[in-house]
PDB file of C-alpha atoms in Angstrom:
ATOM      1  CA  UNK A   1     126.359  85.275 -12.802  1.00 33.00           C
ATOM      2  CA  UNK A   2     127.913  88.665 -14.183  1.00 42.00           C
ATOM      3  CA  UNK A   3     125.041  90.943 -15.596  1.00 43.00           C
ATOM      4  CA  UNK A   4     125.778  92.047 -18.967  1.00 52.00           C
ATOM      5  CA  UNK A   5     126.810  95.234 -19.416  1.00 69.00           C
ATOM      6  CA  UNK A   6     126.246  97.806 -22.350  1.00 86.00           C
ATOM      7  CA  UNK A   7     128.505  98.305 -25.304  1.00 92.00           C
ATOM      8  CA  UNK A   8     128.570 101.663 -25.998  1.00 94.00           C
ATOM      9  CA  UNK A   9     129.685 102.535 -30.414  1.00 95.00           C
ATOM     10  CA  UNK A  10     131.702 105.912 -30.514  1.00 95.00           C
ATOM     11  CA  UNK A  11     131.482 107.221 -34.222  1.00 95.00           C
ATOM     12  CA  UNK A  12     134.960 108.436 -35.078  1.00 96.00           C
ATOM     13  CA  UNK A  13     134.802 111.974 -36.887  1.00 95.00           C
ATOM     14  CA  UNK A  14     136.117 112.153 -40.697  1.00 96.00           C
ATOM     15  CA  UNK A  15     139.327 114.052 -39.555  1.00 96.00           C
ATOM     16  CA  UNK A  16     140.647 112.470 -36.527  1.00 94.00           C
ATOM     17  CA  UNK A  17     144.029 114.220 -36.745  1.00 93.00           C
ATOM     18  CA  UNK A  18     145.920 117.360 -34.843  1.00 91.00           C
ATOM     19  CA  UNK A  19     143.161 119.620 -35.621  1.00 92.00           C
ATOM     20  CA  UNK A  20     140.371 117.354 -33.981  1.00 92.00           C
ATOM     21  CA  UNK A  21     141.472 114.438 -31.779  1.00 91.00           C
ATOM     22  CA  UNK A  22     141.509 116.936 -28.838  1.00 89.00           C
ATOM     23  CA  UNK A  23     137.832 117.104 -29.184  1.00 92.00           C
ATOM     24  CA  UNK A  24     137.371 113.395 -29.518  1.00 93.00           C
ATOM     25  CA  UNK A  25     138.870 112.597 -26.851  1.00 91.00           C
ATOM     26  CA  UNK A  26     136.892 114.619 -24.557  1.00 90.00           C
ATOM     27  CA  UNK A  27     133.559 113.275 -26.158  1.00 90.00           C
ATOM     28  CA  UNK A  28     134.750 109.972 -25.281  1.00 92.00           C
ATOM     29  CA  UNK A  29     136.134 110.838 -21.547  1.00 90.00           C
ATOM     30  CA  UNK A  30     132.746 110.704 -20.406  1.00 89.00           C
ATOM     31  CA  UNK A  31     131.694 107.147 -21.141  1.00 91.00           C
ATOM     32  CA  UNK A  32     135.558 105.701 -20.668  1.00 91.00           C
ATOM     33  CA  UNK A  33     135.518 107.378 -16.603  1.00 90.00           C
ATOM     34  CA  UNK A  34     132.519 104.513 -16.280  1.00 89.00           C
ATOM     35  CA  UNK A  35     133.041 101.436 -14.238  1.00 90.00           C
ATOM     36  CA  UNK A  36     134.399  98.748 -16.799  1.00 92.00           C
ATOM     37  CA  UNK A  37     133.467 100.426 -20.011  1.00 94.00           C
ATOM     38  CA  UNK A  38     133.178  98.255 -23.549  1.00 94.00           C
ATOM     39  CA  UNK A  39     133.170 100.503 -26.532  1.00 96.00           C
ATOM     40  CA  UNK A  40     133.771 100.360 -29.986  1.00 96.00           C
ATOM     41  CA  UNK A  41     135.182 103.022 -31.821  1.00 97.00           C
ATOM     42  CA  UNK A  42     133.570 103.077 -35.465  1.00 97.00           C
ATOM     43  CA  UNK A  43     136.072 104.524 -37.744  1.00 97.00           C
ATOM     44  CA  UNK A  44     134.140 103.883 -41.065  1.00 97.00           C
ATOM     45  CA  UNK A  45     133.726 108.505 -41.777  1.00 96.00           C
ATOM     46  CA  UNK A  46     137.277 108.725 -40.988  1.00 97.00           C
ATOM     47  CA  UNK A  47     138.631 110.335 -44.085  1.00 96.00           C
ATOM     48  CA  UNK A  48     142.388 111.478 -42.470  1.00 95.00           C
ATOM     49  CA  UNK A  49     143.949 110.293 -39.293  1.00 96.00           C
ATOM     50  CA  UNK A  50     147.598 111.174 -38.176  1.00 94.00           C
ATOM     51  CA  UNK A  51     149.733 110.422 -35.302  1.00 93.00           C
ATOM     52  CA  UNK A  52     147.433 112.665 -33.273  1.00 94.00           C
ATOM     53  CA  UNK A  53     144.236 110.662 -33.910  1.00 95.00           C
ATOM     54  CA  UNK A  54     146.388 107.661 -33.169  1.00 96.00           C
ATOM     55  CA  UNK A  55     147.735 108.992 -29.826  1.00 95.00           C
ATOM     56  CA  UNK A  56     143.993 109.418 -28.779  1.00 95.00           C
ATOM     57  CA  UNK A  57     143.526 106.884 -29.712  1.00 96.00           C
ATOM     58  CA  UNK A  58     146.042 104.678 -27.650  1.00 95.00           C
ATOM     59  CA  UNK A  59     145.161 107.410 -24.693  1.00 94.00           C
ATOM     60  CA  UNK A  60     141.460 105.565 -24.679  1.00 93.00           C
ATOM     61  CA  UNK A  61     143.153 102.068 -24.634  1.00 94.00           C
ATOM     62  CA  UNK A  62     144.714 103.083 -21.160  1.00 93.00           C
ATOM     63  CA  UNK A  63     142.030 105.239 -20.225  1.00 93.00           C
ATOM     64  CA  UNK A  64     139.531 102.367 -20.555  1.00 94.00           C
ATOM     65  CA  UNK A  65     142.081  99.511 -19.192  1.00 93.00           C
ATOM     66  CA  UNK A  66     142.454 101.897 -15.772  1.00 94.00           C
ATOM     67  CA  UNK A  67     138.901 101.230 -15.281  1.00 93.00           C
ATOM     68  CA  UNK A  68     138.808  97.143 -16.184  1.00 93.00           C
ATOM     69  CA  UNK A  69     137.419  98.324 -19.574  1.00 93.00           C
ATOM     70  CA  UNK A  70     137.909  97.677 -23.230  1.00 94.00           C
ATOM     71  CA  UNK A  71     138.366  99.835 -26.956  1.00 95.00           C
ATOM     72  CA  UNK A  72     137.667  97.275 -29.773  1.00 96.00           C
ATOM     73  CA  UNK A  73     138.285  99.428 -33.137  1.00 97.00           C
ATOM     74  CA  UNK A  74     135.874  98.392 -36.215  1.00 97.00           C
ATOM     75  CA  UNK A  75     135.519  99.436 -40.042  1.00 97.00           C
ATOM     76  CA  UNK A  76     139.038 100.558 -40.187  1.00 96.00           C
ATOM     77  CA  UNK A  77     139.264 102.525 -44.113  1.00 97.00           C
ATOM     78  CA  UNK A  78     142.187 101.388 -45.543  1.00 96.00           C
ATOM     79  CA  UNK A  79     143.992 104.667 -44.891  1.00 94.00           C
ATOM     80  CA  UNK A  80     143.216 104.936 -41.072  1.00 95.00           C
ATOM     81  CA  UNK A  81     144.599 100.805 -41.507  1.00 95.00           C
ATOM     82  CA  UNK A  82     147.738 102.039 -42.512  1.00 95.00           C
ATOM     83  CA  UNK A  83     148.620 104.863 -39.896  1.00 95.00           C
ATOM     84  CA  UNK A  84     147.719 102.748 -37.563  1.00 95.00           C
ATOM     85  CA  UNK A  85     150.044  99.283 -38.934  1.00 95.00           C
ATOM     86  CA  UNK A  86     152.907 101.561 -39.790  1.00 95.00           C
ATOM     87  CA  UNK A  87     152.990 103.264 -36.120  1.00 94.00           C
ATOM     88  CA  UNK A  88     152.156  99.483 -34.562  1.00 95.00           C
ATOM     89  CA  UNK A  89     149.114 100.854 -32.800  1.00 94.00           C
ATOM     90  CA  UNK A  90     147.425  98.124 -34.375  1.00 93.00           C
ATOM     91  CA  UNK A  91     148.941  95.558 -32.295  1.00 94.00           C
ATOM     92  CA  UNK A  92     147.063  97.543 -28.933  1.00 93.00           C
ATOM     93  CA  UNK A  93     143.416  96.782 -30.766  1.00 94.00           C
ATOM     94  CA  UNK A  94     141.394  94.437 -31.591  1.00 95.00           C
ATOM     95  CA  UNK A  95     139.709  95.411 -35.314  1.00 96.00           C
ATOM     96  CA  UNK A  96     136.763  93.940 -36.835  1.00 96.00           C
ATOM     97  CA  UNK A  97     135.294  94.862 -40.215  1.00 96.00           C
ATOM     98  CA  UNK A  98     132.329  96.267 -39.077  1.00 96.00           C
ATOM     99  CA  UNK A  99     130.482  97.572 -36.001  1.00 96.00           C
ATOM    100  CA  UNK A 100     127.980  94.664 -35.080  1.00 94.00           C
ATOM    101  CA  UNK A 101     131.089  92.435 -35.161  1.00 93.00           C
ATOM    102  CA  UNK A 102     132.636  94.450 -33.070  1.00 94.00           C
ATOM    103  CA  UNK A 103     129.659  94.404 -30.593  1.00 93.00           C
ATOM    104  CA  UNK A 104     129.078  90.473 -30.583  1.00 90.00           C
ATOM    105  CA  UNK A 105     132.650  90.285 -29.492  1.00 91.00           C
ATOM    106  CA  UNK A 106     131.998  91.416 -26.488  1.00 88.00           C
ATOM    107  CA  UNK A 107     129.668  88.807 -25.516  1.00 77.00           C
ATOM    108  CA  UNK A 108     132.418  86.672 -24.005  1.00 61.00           C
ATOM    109  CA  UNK A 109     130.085  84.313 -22.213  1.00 50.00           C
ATOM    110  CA  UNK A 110     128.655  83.294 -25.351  1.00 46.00           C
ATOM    111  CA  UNK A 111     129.288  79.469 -26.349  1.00 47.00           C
ATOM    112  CA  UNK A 112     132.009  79.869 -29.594  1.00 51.00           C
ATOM    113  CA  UNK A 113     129.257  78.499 -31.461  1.00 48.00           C
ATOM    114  CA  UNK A 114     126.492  80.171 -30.737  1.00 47.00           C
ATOM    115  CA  UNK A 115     128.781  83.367 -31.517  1.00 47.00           C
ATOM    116  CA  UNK A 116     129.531  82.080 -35.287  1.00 52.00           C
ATOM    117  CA  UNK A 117     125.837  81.760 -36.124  1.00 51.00           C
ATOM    118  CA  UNK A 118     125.647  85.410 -34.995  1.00 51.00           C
ATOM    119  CA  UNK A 119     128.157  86.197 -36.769  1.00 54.00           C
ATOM    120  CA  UNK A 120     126.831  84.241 -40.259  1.00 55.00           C
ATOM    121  CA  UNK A 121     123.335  85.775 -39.219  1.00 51.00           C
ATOM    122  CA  UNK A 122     124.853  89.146 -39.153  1.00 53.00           C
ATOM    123  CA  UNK A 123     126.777  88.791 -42.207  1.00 56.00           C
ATOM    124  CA  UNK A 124     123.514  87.458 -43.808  1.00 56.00           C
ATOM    125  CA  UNK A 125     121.859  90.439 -43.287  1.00 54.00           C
TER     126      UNK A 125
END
């Protein structure tokens, strides 16, 4: 049985564009050099994002998938929705509506059941 490993939740800054996706990304080197990292990127501050923002983030996809790992994107505003859909980056992501969702999703083992009465739970709450 495969121990469960931790999902680490990256807060996105407001401006993730040419001015400040160099510094993101090297913030988020550091947990996507682990073995087999999971994270979630929460992109719910981002105010502006432009083809920069979206280049790191695509650069964390492959960073993470060198190392067996994931980048599951969550809280998308509608304008970060958009760069992303009109350059296709979407298509590289899985996007949730918000964080926790995000984090369940990464509990693979979990019976598809069990995971929708999280989910309802969640949403509950």
């Amino acid at each position: 049985m495969e121990k469960s490993r931790a999902v680490v939740v990256i807060h996105a800054p407001a401006h993730l564009d040419s001015k400040h996706a160099r510094q993101f990304m090297r913030e988020i080197l550091t947990i996507l050099h682990s073995d087999r990292p999971q994270v979630v990127v929460d992109l719910s501050q981002v105010k502006s994002m432009d083809s920069a923002g979206v280049d790191v983030l695509v650069g964390c996809v492959r960073a993470a998938m060198r190392r067996d790992g994931e980048i599951k994107l969550a809280a998308l505003p509608p304008q970060a929705a958009v760069v992303l859909e009109l350059t296709r980056a979407d298509r590289l992501f899985e996007i949730y509506d918000n964080v926790p969702n995000a984090v369940m999703s990464f509990n693979g083992f979990l019976p598809n059941i069990l995971r929708a009465q999280q989910q309802r739970h969640h949403a509950a709450a």
